[in-house]
mmCIF file of N, CA and C in Angstrom:
data_model
loop_
_atom_site.group_PDB
_atom_site.id
_atom_site.type_symbol
_atom_site.label_atom_id
_atom_site.label_comp_id
_atom_site.label_asym_id
_atom_site.label_seq_id
_atom_site.Cartn_x
_atom_site.Cartn_y
_atom_site.Cartn_z
ATOM 1 N N UNK A 1 7.206 -6.979 27.098
ATOM 2 C CA UNK A 1 7.988 -7.764 26.172
ATOM 3 C C UNK A 1 8.410 -6.864 25.006
ATOM 4 N N UNK A 2 9.684 -6.709 24.798
ATOM 5 C CA UNK A 2 10.180 -5.881 23.702
ATOM 6 C C UNK A 2 10.406 -6.704 22.452
ATOM 7 N N UNK A 3 10.357 -6.027 21.341
ATOM 8 C CA UNK A 3 10.629 -6.694 20.070
ATOM 9 C C UNK A 3 12.128 -6.816 19.882
ATOM 10 N N UNK A 4 12.558 -7.983 19.486
ATOM 11 C CA UNK A 4 13.973 -8.210 19.241
ATOM 12 C C UNK A 4 14.285 -7.950 17.783
ATOM 13 N N UNK A 5 15.557 -7.853 17.481
ATOM 14 C CA UNK A 5 16.000 -7.677 16.104
ATOM 15 C C UNK A 5 15.538 -8.882 15.291
ATOM 16 N N UNK A 6 14.951 -8.652 14.121
ATOM 17 C CA UNK A 6 14.476 -9.781 13.324
ATOM 18 C C UNK A 6 15.642 -10.595 12.781
ATOM 19 N N UNK A 7 15.386 -11.871 12.527
ATOM 20 C CA UNK A 7 16.439 -12.671 11.909
ATOM 21 C C UNK A 7 16.669 -12.179 10.486
ATOM 22 N N UNK A 8 17.856 -12.431 9.937
ATOM 23 C CA UNK A 8 18.094 -11.999 8.552
ATOM 24 C C UNK A 8 17.152 -12.711 7.597
ATOM 25 N N UNK A 9 16.881 -12.059 6.469
ATOM 26 C CA UNK A 9 16.042 -12.687 5.454
ATOM 27 C C UNK A 9 16.684 -13.983 4.994
ATOM 28 N N UNK A 10 15.868 -14.998 4.712
ATOM 29 C CA UNK A 10 16.438 -16.225 4.150
ATOM 30 C C UNK A 10 17.135 -15.904 2.834
ATOM 31 N N UNK A 11 18.104 -16.718 2.434
ATOM 32 C CA UNK A 11 18.861 -16.421 1.214
ATOM 33 C C UNK A 11 17.989 -16.292 -0.033
ATOM 34 N N UNK A 12 16.860 -16.971 -0.086
ATOM 35 C CA UNK A 12 16.003 -16.934 -1.272
ATOM 36 C C UNK A 12 14.996 -15.793 -1.227
ATOM 37 N N UNK A 13 15.020 -14.991 -0.160
ATOM 38 C CA UNK A 13 14.030 -13.926 -0.007
ATOM 39 C C UNK A 13 14.728 -12.616 0.306
ATOM 40 N N UNK A 14 14.373 -11.586 -0.433
ATOM 41 C CA UNK A 14 14.917 -10.266 -0.156
ATOM 42 C C UNK A 14 13.783 -9.269 -0.303
ATOM 43 N N UNK A 15 13.251 -8.830 0.841
ATOM 44 C CA UNK A 15 12.101 -7.945 0.829
ATOM 45 C C UNK A 15 12.310 -6.657 0.066
ATOM 46 N N UNK A 16 13.508 -6.083 0.146
ATOM 47 C CA UNK A 16 13.759 -4.835 -0.560
ATOM 48 C C UNK A 16 13.702 -5.046 -2.068
ATOM 49 N N UNK A 17 14.303 -6.123 -2.534
ATOM 50 C CA UNK A 17 14.301 -6.398 -3.974
ATOM 51 C C UNK A 17 12.873 -6.644 -4.452
ATOM 52 N N UNK A 18 12.133 -7.453 -3.720
ATOM 53 C CA UNK A 18 10.776 -7.810 -4.146
ATOM 54 C C UNK A 18 9.837 -6.618 -4.016
ATOM 55 N N UNK A 19 9.845 -5.977 -2.852
ATOM 56 C CA UNK A 19 8.881 -4.918 -2.582
ATOM 57 C C UNK A 19 9.221 -3.608 -3.272
ATOM 58 N N UNK A 20 10.438 -3.173 -3.177
ATOM 59 C CA UNK A 20 10.805 -1.875 -3.740
ATOM 60 C C UNK A 20 11.258 -1.988 -5.190
ATOM 61 N N UNK A 21 12.289 -2.773 -5.438
ATOM 62 C CA UNK A 21 12.819 -2.834 -6.799
ATOM 63 C C UNK A 21 11.820 -3.462 -7.760
ATOM 64 N N UNK A 22 11.088 -4.464 -7.305
ATOM 65 C CA UNK A 22 10.079 -5.082 -8.167
ATOM 66 C C UNK A 22 9.006 -4.087 -8.577
ATOM 67 N N UNK A 23 8.556 -3.257 -7.626
ATOM 68 C CA UNK A 23 7.541 -2.245 -7.935
ATOM 69 C C UNK A 23 8.119 -1.180 -8.864
ATOM 70 N N UNK A 24 9.353 -0.763 -8.616
ATOM 71 C CA UNK A 24 9.989 0.215 -9.506
ATOM 72 C C UNK A 24 10.073 -0.340 -10.929
ATOM 73 N N UNK A 25 10.441 -1.609 -11.039
ATOM 74 C CA UNK A 25 10.537 -2.229 -12.367
ATOM 75 C C UNK A 25 9.187 -2.220 -13.074
ATOM 76 N N UNK A 26 8.111 -2.524 -12.332
ATOM 77 C CA UNK A 26 6.768 -2.519 -12.917
ATOM 78 C C UNK A 26 6.370 -1.108 -13.361
ATOM 79 N N UNK A 27 6.655 -0.112 -12.540
ATOM 80 C CA UNK A 27 6.327 1.273 -12.881
ATOM 81 C C UNK A 27 7.102 1.702 -14.126
ATOM 82 N N UNK A 28 8.385 1.393 -14.153
ATOM 83 C CA UNK A 28 9.205 1.761 -15.316
ATOM 84 C C UNK A 28 8.723 1.071 -16.589
ATOM 85 N N UNK A 29 8.376 -0.205 -16.477
ATOM 86 C CA UNK A 29 7.892 -0.950 -17.647
ATOM 87 C C UNK A 29 6.552 -0.387 -18.127
ATOM 88 N N UNK A 30 5.685 -0.045 -17.183
ATOM 89 C CA UNK A 30 4.388 0.527 -17.554
ATOM 90 C C UNK A 30 4.583 1.858 -18.275
ATOM 91 N N UNK A 31 5.455 2.696 -17.736
ATOM 92 C CA UNK A 31 5.735 3.984 -18.365
ATOM 93 C C UNK A 31 6.299 3.805 -19.768
ATOM 94 N N UNK A 32 7.235 2.875 -19.906
ATOM 95 C CA UNK A 32 7.860 2.617 -21.206
ATOM 96 C C UNK A 32 6.847 2.103 -22.223
ATOM 97 N N UNK A 33 5.813 1.421 -21.736
ATOM 98 C CA UNK A 33 4.774 0.882 -22.617
ATOM 99 C C UNK A 33 3.677 1.908 -22.913
ATOM 100 N N UNK A 34 3.782 3.102 -22.341
ATOM 101 C CA UNK A 34 2.792 4.135 -22.607
ATOM 102 C C UNK A 34 1.592 4.113 -21.676
ATOM 103 N N UNK A 35 1.672 3.338 -20.597
ATOM 104 C CA UNK A 35 0.588 3.306 -19.615
ATOM 105 C C UNK A 35 0.524 4.672 -18.935
ATOM 106 N N UNK A 36 -0.679 5.191 -18.759
ATOM 107 C CA UNK A 36 -0.820 6.521 -18.161
ATOM 108 C C UNK A 36 -1.370 6.493 -16.734
ATOM 109 N N UNK A 37 -1.912 5.353 -16.307
ATOM 110 C CA UNK A 37 -2.473 5.253 -14.957
ATOM 111 C C UNK A 37 -2.012 3.952 -14.320
ATOM 112 N N UNK A 38 -1.530 4.045 -13.084
ATOM 113 C CA UNK A 38 -0.984 2.893 -12.379
ATOM 114 C C UNK A 38 -1.697 2.777 -11.044
ATOM 115 N N UNK A 39 -2.229 1.590 -10.764
ATOM 116 C CA UNK A 39 -2.904 1.318 -9.498
ATOM 117 C C UNK A 39 -1.991 0.410 -8.690
ATOM 118 N N UNK A 40 -1.640 0.834 -7.475
ATOM 119 C CA UNK A 40 -0.724 0.077 -6.630
ATOM 120 C C UNK A 40 -1.417 -0.375 -5.362
ATOM 121 N N UNK A 41 -1.343 -1.664 -5.071
ATOM 122 C CA UNK A 41 -1.804 -2.159 -3.776
ATOM 123 C C UNK A 41 -0.622 -2.133 -2.829
ATOM 124 N N UNK A 42 -0.764 -1.407 -1.755
ATOM 125 C CA UNK A 42 0.296 -1.261 -0.770
ATOM 126 C C UNK A 42 -0.163 -1.901 0.535
ATOM 127 N N UNK A 43 -0.025 -1.218 1.638
ATOM 128 C CA UNK A 43 -0.427 -1.775 2.930
ATOM 129 C C UNK A 43 -0.773 -0.659 3.897
ATOM 130 N N UNK A 44 -1.757 -0.926 4.722
ATOM 131 C CA UNK A 44 -2.080 -0.004 5.799
ATOM 132 C C UNK A 44 -0.847 0.141 6.691
ATOM 133 N N UNK A 45 -0.647 1.281 7.263
ATOM 134 C CA UNK A 45 0.473 1.636 8.136
ATOM 135 C C UNK A 45 1.773 1.896 7.388
ATOM 136 N N UNK A 46 1.715 1.933 6.062
ATOM 137 C CA UNK A 46 2.916 2.235 5.292
ATOM 138 C C UNK A 46 3.480 3.587 5.692
ATOM 139 N N UNK A 47 2.626 4.535 5.967
ATOM 140 C CA UNK A 47 3.077 5.880 6.336
ATOM 141 C C UNK A 47 3.003 6.121 7.848
ATOM 142 N N UNK A 48 3.116 5.083 8.637
ATOM 143 C CA UNK A 48 2.960 5.199 10.089
ATOM 144 C C UNK A 48 3.951 6.187 10.709
ATOM 145 N N UNK A 49 5.190 6.168 10.266
ATOM 146 C CA UNK A 49 6.190 7.073 10.834
ATOM 147 C C UNK A 49 5.790 8.522 10.586
ATOM 148 N N UNK A 50 5.368 8.828 9.356
ATOM 149 C CA UNK A 50 4.953 10.190 9.014
ATOM 150 C C UNK A 50 3.741 10.636 9.821
ATOM 151 N N UNK A 51 2.908 9.668 10.213
ATOM 152 C CA UNK A 51 1.682 9.992 10.944
ATOM 153 C C UNK A 51 1.862 9.898 12.460
ATOM 154 N N UNK A 52 3.114 9.790 12.917
ATOM 155 C CA UNK A 52 3.373 9.731 14.354
ATOM 156 C C UNK A 52 3.031 8.386 14.975
ATOM 157 N N UNK A 53 3.010 7.343 14.175
ATOM 158 C CA UNK A 53 2.635 6.007 14.657
ATOM 159 C C UNK A 53 3.814 5.035 14.676
ATOM 160 N N UNK A 54 5.032 5.562 14.787
ATOM 161 C CA UNK A 54 6.222 4.708 14.765
ATOM 162 C C UNK A 54 6.203 3.655 15.870
ATOM 163 N N UNK A 55 5.578 3.977 16.982
ATOM 164 C CA UNK A 55 5.530 3.036 18.105
ATOM 165 C C UNK A 55 4.285 2.146 18.076
ATOM 166 N N UNK A 56 3.459 2.285 17.048
ATOM 167 C CA UNK A 56 2.273 1.442 16.908
ATOM 168 C C UNK A 56 2.713 -0.019 16.864
ATOM 169 N N UNK A 57 2.177 -0.873 17.730
ATOM 170 C CA UNK A 57 2.608 -2.275 17.756
ATOM 171 C C UNK A 57 2.373 -3.001 16.427
ATOM 172 N N UNK A 58 1.315 -2.643 15.722
ATOM 173 C CA UNK A 58 1.056 -3.288 14.424
ATOM 174 C C UNK A 58 2.116 -2.880 13.399
ATOM 175 N N UNK A 59 2.522 -1.613 13.412
ATOM 176 C CA UNK A 59 3.583 -1.155 12.521
ATOM 177 C C UNK A 59 4.883 -1.893 12.831
ATOM 178 N N UNK A 60 5.222 -1.950 14.112
ATOM 179 C CA UNK A 60 6.457 -2.632 14.500
ATOM 180 C C UNK A 60 6.432 -4.100 14.063
ATOM 181 N N UNK A 61 5.305 -4.749 14.279
ATOM 182 C CA UNK A 61 5.203 -6.168 13.914
ATOM 183 C C UNK A 61 5.341 -6.355 12.405
ATOM 184 N N UNK A 62 4.617 -5.569 11.630
ATOM 185 C CA UNK A 62 4.657 -5.728 10.175
ATOM 186 C C UNK A 62 6.009 -5.330 9.590
ATOM 187 N N UNK A 63 6.642 -4.335 10.171
ATOM 188 C CA UNK A 63 7.885 -3.810 9.607
ATOM 189 C C UNK A 63 9.122 -4.581 10.075
ATOM 190 N N UNK A 64 8.953 -5.451 11.042
ATOM 191 C CA UNK A 64 10.102 -6.175 11.586
ATOM 192 C C UNK A 64 10.720 -7.120 10.548
ATOM 193 N N UNK A 65 9.952 -7.519 9.578
ATOM 194 C CA UNK A 65 10.432 -8.460 8.574
ATOM 195 C C UNK A 65 11.081 -7.716 7.413
ATOM 196 N N UNK A 66 12.304 -7.290 7.599
ATOM 197 C CA UNK A 66 13.067 -6.659 6.526
ATOM 198 C C UNK A 66 12.640 -5.242 6.183
ATOM 199 N N UNK A 67 11.892 -4.589 7.057
ATOM 200 C CA UNK A 67 11.467 -3.215 6.789
ATOM 201 C C UNK A 67 10.500 -3.103 5.629
ATOM 202 N N UNK A 68 9.619 -4.075 5.487
ATOM 203 C CA UNK A 68 8.728 -4.136 4.324
ATOM 204 C C UNK A 68 7.872 -2.882 4.174
ATOM 205 N N UNK A 69 7.407 -2.308 5.264
ATOM 206 C CA UNK A 69 6.584 -1.103 5.149
ATOM 207 C C UNK A 69 7.414 0.097 4.697
ATOM 208 N N UNK A 70 8.660 0.151 5.115
ATOM 209 C CA UNK A 70 9.550 1.214 4.647
ATOM 210 C C UNK A 70 9.766 1.092 3.140
ATOM 211 N N UNK A 71 9.940 -0.133 2.656
ATOM 212 C CA UNK A 71 10.136 -0.357 1.215
ATOM 213 C C UNK A 71 8.867 -0.040 0.436
ATOM 214 N N UNK A 72 7.719 -0.376 1.010
ATOM 215 C CA UNK A 72 6.450 -0.053 0.346
ATOM 216 C C UNK A 72 6.281 1.472 0.234
ATOM 217 N N UNK A 73 6.654 2.193 1.277
ATOM 218 C CA UNK A 73 6.544 3.653 1.236
ATOM 219 C C UNK A 73 7.473 4.230 0.170
ATOM 220 N N UNK A 74 8.680 3.701 0.078
ATOM 221 C CA UNK A 74 9.606 4.162 -0.961
ATOM 222 C C UNK A 74 9.028 3.871 -2.351
ATOM 223 N N UNK A 75 8.386 2.735 -2.520
ATOM 224 C CA UNK A 75 7.761 2.401 -3.811
ATOM 225 C C UNK A 75 6.601 3.351 -4.102
ATOM 226 N N UNK A 76 5.813 3.689 -3.087
ATOM 227 C CA UNK A 76 4.727 4.647 -3.272
ATOM 228 C C UNK A 76 5.276 6.005 -3.723
ATOM 229 N N UNK A 77 6.343 6.438 -3.100
ATOM 230 C CA UNK A 77 6.944 7.723 -3.469
ATOM 231 C C UNK A 77 7.464 7.691 -4.902
ATOM 232 N N UNK A 78 8.035 6.572 -5.296
ATOM 233 C CA UNK A 78 8.536 6.422 -6.665
ATOM 234 C C UNK A 78 7.384 6.543 -7.659
ATOM 235 N N UNK A 79 6.262 5.908 -7.340
ATOM 236 C CA UNK A 79 5.087 5.991 -8.202
ATOM 237 C C UNK A 79 4.585 7.431 -8.291
ATOM 238 N N UNK A 80 4.489 8.104 -7.168
ATOM 239 C CA UNK A 80 4.002 9.492 -7.161
ATOM 240 C C UNK A 80 4.877 10.405 -8.020
ATOM 241 N N UNK A 81 6.168 10.119 -8.056
ATOM 242 C CA UNK A 81 7.106 10.948 -8.816
ATOM 243 C C UNK A 81 7.236 10.507 -10.276
ATOM 244 N N UNK A 82 6.522 9.472 -10.673
ATOM 245 C CA UNK A 82 6.690 8.870 -12.000
ATOM 246 C C UNK A 82 6.116 9.709 -13.146
ATOM 247 N N UNK A 83 5.213 10.617 -12.828
ATOM 248 C CA UNK A 83 4.556 11.383 -13.877
ATOM 249 C C UNK A 83 3.276 10.740 -14.377
ATOM 250 N N UNK A 84 3.021 9.508 -13.956
ATOM 251 C CA UNK A 84 1.765 8.841 -14.327
ATOM 252 C C UNK A 84 0.677 9.245 -13.332
ATOM 253 N N UNK A 85 -0.559 9.092 -13.751
ATOM 254 C CA UNK A 85 -1.679 9.197 -12.826
ATOM 255 C C UNK A 85 -1.641 7.924 -11.988
ATOM 256 N N UNK A 86 -1.935 8.034 -10.718
ATOM 257 C CA UNK A 86 -1.813 6.877 -9.833
ATOM 258 C C UNK A 86 -2.944 6.829 -8.822
ATOM 259 N N UNK A 87 -3.174 5.646 -8.306
ATOM 260 C CA UNK A 87 -4.009 5.426 -7.125
ATOM 261 C C UNK A 87 -3.282 4.395 -6.284
ATOM 262 N N UNK A 88 -3.177 4.657 -4.993
ATOM 263 C CA UNK A 88 -2.558 3.707 -4.062
ATOM 264 C C UNK A 88 -3.648 3.213 -3.134
ATOM 265 N N UNK A 89 -3.810 1.894 -3.058
ATOM 266 C CA UNK A 89 -4.813 1.275 -2.192
ATOM 267 C C UNK A 89 -4.064 0.575 -1.068
ATOM 268 N N UNK A 90 -4.407 0.947 0.169
ATOM 269 C CA UNK A 90 -3.751 0.380 1.351
ATOM 270 C C UNK A 90 -4.754 -0.410 2.188
ATOM 271 N N UNK A 91 -4.905 -1.688 1.904
ATOM 272 C CA UNK A 91 -5.793 -2.498 2.744
ATOM 273 C C UNK A 91 -5.104 -2.895 4.045
ATOM 274 N N UNK A 92 -5.896 -3.110 5.065
ATOM 275 C CA UNK A 92 -5.356 -3.571 6.340
ATOM 276 C C UNK A 92 -6.473 -3.932 7.288
ATOM 277 N N UNK A 93 -6.184 -4.864 8.170
ATOM 278 C CA UNK A 93 -7.181 -5.280 9.153
ATOM 279 C C UNK A 93 -8.399 -5.925 8.527
ATOM 280 N N UNK A 94 -8.203 -6.607 7.427
ATOM 281 C CA UNK A 94 -9.327 -7.186 6.691
ATOM 282 C C UNK A 94 -9.451 -8.685 6.939
ATOM 283 N N UNK A 95 -9.309 -9.095 8.168
ATOM 284 C CA UNK A 95 -9.320 -10.522 8.475
ATOM 285 C C UNK A 95 -10.605 -11.215 8.031
ATOM 286 N N UNK A 96 -11.709 -10.519 8.123
ATOM 287 C CA UNK A 96 -12.983 -11.146 7.775
ATOM 288 C C UNK A 96 -13.486 -10.745 6.396
ATOM 289 N N UNK A 97 -12.691 -9.976 5.673
ATOM 290 C CA UNK A 97 -13.118 -9.494 4.367
ATOM 291 C C UNK A 97 -12.408 -10.290 3.277
ATOM 292 N N UNK A 98 -13.137 -10.690 2.288
ATOM 293 C CA UNK A 98 -12.484 -11.424 1.192
ATOM 294 C C UNK A 98 -11.610 -10.517 0.348
ATOM 295 N N UNK A 99 -10.572 -11.110 -0.211
ATOM 296 C CA UNK A 99 -9.667 -10.361 -1.079
ATOM 297 C C UNK A 99 -10.406 -9.791 -2.282
ATOM 298 N N UNK A 100 -11.523 -10.388 -2.633
ATOM 299 C CA UNK A 100 -12.277 -9.896 -3.788
ATOM 300 C C UNK A 100 -12.772 -8.467 -3.567
ATOM 301 N N UNK A 101 -13.017 -8.077 -2.316
ATOM 302 C CA UNK A 101 -13.463 -6.703 -2.047
ATOM 303 C C UNK A 101 -12.327 -5.711 -2.292
ATOM 304 N N UNK A 102 -11.116 -6.082 -1.945
ATOM 305 C CA UNK A 102 -9.965 -5.231 -2.248
ATOM 306 C C UNK A 102 -9.795 -5.159 -3.763
ATOM 307 N N UNK A 103 -9.926 -6.289 -4.421
ATOM 308 C CA UNK A 103 -9.796 -6.326 -5.882
ATOM 309 C C UNK A 103 -10.831 -5.424 -6.549
ATOM 310 N N UNK A 104 -12.044 -5.390 -6.014
ATOM 311 C CA UNK A 104 -13.088 -4.527 -6.578
ATOM 312 C C UNK A 104 -12.659 -3.051 -6.531
ATOM 313 N N UNK A 105 -12.039 -2.640 -5.433
ATOM 314 C CA UNK A 105 -11.588 -1.255 -5.303
ATOM 315 C C UNK A 105 -10.441 -0.991 -6.279
ATOM 316 N N UNK A 106 -9.518 -1.933 -6.391
ATOM 317 C CA UNK A 106 -8.402 -1.774 -7.325
ATOM 318 C C UNK A 106 -8.904 -1.610 -8.762
ATOM 319 N N UNK A 107 -9.837 -2.444 -9.155
ATOM 320 C CA UNK A 107 -10.377 -2.380 -10.516
ATOM 321 C C UNK A 107 -11.191 -1.104 -10.712
ATOM 322 N N UNK A 108 -11.986 -0.727 -9.725
ATOM 323 C CA UNK A 108 -12.800 0.487 -9.841
ATOM 324 C C UNK A 108 -11.915 1.718 -10.012
ATOM 325 N N UNK A 109 -10.754 1.713 -9.404
ATOM 326 C CA UNK A 109 -9.845 2.864 -9.501
ATOM 327 C C UNK A 109 -9.378 3.113 -10.929
ATOM 328 N N UNK A 110 -9.403 2.082 -11.757
ATOM 329 C CA UNK A 110 -8.974 2.245 -13.150
ATOM 330 C C UNK A 110 -9.867 3.212 -13.909
ATOM 331 N N UNK A 111 -11.172 3.161 -13.643
ATOM 332 C CA UNK A 111 -12.135 3.952 -14.408
ATOM 333 C C UNK A 111 -12.622 5.210 -13.692
ATOM 334 N N UNK A 112 -12.274 5.369 -12.441
ATOM 335 C CA UNK A 112 -12.802 6.494 -11.656
ATOM 336 C C UNK A 112 -11.791 7.637 -11.631
ATOM 337 N N UNK A 113 -12.120 8.740 -12.251
ATOM 338 C CA UNK A 113 -11.216 9.887 -12.187
ATOM 339 C C UNK A 113 -11.146 10.457 -10.767
ATOM 340 N N UNK A 114 -12.155 10.177 -9.958
ATOM 341 C CA UNK A 114 -12.132 10.634 -8.565
ATOM 342 C C UNK A 114 -11.073 9.886 -7.756
ATOM 343 N N UNK A 115 -10.518 8.806 -8.308
ATOM 344 C CA UNK A 115 -9.464 8.046 -7.633
ATOM 345 C C UNK A 115 -8.067 8.527 -8.030
ATOM 346 N N UNK A 116 -7.996 9.396 -9.026
ATOM 347 C CA UNK A 116 -6.700 9.815 -9.547
ATOM 348 C C UNK A 116 -5.863 10.537 -8.490
ATOM 349 N N UNK A 117 -4.614 10.101 -8.376
ATOM 350 C CA UNK A 117 -3.626 10.714 -7.485
ATOM 351 C C UNK A 117 -4.105 10.760 -6.036
ATOM 352 N N UNK A 118 -4.693 9.654 -5.607
ATOM 353 C CA UNK A 118 -5.188 9.556 -4.233
ATOM 354 C C UNK A 118 -4.738 8.248 -3.598
ATOM 355 N N UNK A 119 -4.680 8.275 -2.264
ATOM 356 C CA UNK A 119 -4.431 7.081 -1.463
ATOM 357 C C UNK A 119 -5.746 6.689 -0.807
ATOM 358 N N UNK A 120 -6.102 5.413 -0.943
ATOM 359 C CA UNK A 120 -7.335 4.901 -0.353
ATOM 360 C C UNK A 120 -6.958 3.840 0.669
ATOM 361 N N UNK A 121 -7.395 4.023 1.901
ATOM 362 C CA UNK A 121 -7.136 3.029 2.935
ATOM 363 C C UNK A 121 -8.425 2.266 3.206
ATOM 364 N N UNK A 122 -8.329 0.947 3.157
ATOM 365 C CA UNK A 122 -9.488 0.082 3.344
ATOM 366 C C UNK A 122 -9.300 -0.691 4.639
ATOM 367 N N UNK A 123 -10.238 -0.520 5.561
ATOM 368 C CA UNK A 123 -10.181 -1.242 6.834
ATOM 369 C C UNK A 123 -11.530 -1.877 7.119
ATOM 370 N N UNK A 124 -11.485 -2.853 7.975
ATOM 371 C CA UNK A 124 -12.710 -3.527 8.375
ATOM 372 C C UNK A 124 -13.076 -3.053 9.774
ATOM 373 N N UNK A 125 -14.305 -2.577 9.909
ATOM 374 C CA UNK A 125 -14.782 -2.124 11.206
ATOM 375 C C UNK A 125 -16.291 -2.314 11.257
ATOM 376 N N UNK A 126 -16.790 -2.898 12.335
ATOM 377 C CA UNK A 126 -18.245 -3.090 12.432
ATOM 378 C C UNK A 126 -19.023 -1.784 12.402
ATOM 379 N N UNK A 127 -18.394 -0.680 12.801
ATOM 380 C CA UNK A 127 -19.102 0.600 12.840
ATOM 381 C C UNK A 127 -18.916 1.427 11.568
ATOM 382 N N UNK A 128 -18.059 0.970 10.664
ATOM 383 C CA UNK A 128 -17.810 1.749 9.445
ATOM 384 C C UNK A 128 -18.966 1.580 8.470
ATOM 385 N N UNK A 129 -19.313 2.651 7.761
ATOM 386 C CA UNK A 129 -20.374 2.530 6.763
ATOM 387 C C UNK A 129 -19.892 1.675 5.590
ATOM 388 N N UNK A 130 -20.806 0.961 5.000
ATOM 389 C CA UNK A 130 -20.484 0.161 3.824
ATOM 390 C C UNK A 130 -20.622 1.080 2.609
ATOM 391 N N UNK A 131 -19.549 1.206 1.842
ATOM 392 C CA UNK A 131 -19.542 2.079 0.680
ATOM 393 C C UNK A 131 -19.470 1.260 -0.596
ATOM 394 N N UNK A 132 -20.097 1.761 -1.622
ATOM 395 C CA UNK A 132 -19.918 1.148 -2.933
ATOM 396 C C UNK A 132 -18.551 1.575 -3.458
ATOM 397 N N UNK A 133 -18.059 0.893 -4.477
ATOM 398 C CA UNK A 133 -16.758 1.281 -5.032
ATOM 399 C C UNK A 133 -16.827 2.699 -5.605
ATOM 400 N N UNK A 134 -17.996 3.109 -6.106
ATOM 401 C CA UNK A 134 -18.146 4.478 -6.613
ATOM 402 C C UNK A 134 -17.954 5.507 -5.501
ATOM 403 N N UNK A 135 -18.384 5.159 -4.284
ATOM 404 C CA UNK A 135 -18.318 6.076 -3.168
ATOM 405 C C UNK A 135 -16.928 6.127 -2.516
ATOM 406 N N UNK A 136 -16.105 5.135 -2.748
ATOM 407 C CA UNK A 136 -14.805 5.027 -2.078
ATOM 408 C C UNK A 136 -13.907 6.222 -2.310
ATOM 409 N N UNK A 137 -13.966 6.817 -3.482
ATOM 410 C CA UNK A 137 -12.999 7.838 -3.854
ATOM 411 C C UNK A 137 -13.534 9.261 -3.739
ATOM 412 N N UNK A 138 -14.845 9.417 -3.637
ATOM 413 C CA UNK A 138 -15.457 10.744 -3.702
ATOM 414 C C UNK A 138 -15.058 11.635 -2.536
ATOM 415 N N UNK A 139 -15.003 11.093 -1.343
ATOM 416 C CA UNK A 139 -14.757 11.935 -0.165
ATOM 417 C C UNK A 139 -13.280 12.145 0.120
ATOM 418 N N UNK A 140 -12.410 11.649 -0.722
ATOM 419 C CA UNK A 140 -10.967 11.797 -0.465
ATOM 420 C C UNK A 140 -10.464 13.151 -0.871
#
């Protein structure tokens, strides 16, 4: 079964405006306000094409809706080029994990210099070691 072309975005929804332009606006506003560190929640598989995963079924499924992962990657690149210190958190596959665990990593990144200018991918796996938020950034 092949994936078909997605239907156009509904008139009230524009993924590029929300995902890319909205993030750019937030980064610009933060910079203008003198913010020096920006933490961005993105998505797992955002860089799938760069990692040779363009044919990954999960990437295709997630990106079929207006190219949302492509827009997220463009927003990540904009942040990296902003001159601010940044951390990008890419959660994915967290069906059984509460959003509060992702939030803990996002908040911890604010105070951890080991998180500066790094991408952190958070996945759920029964075989993965459980790390404290302090440990999340050290091995990157």
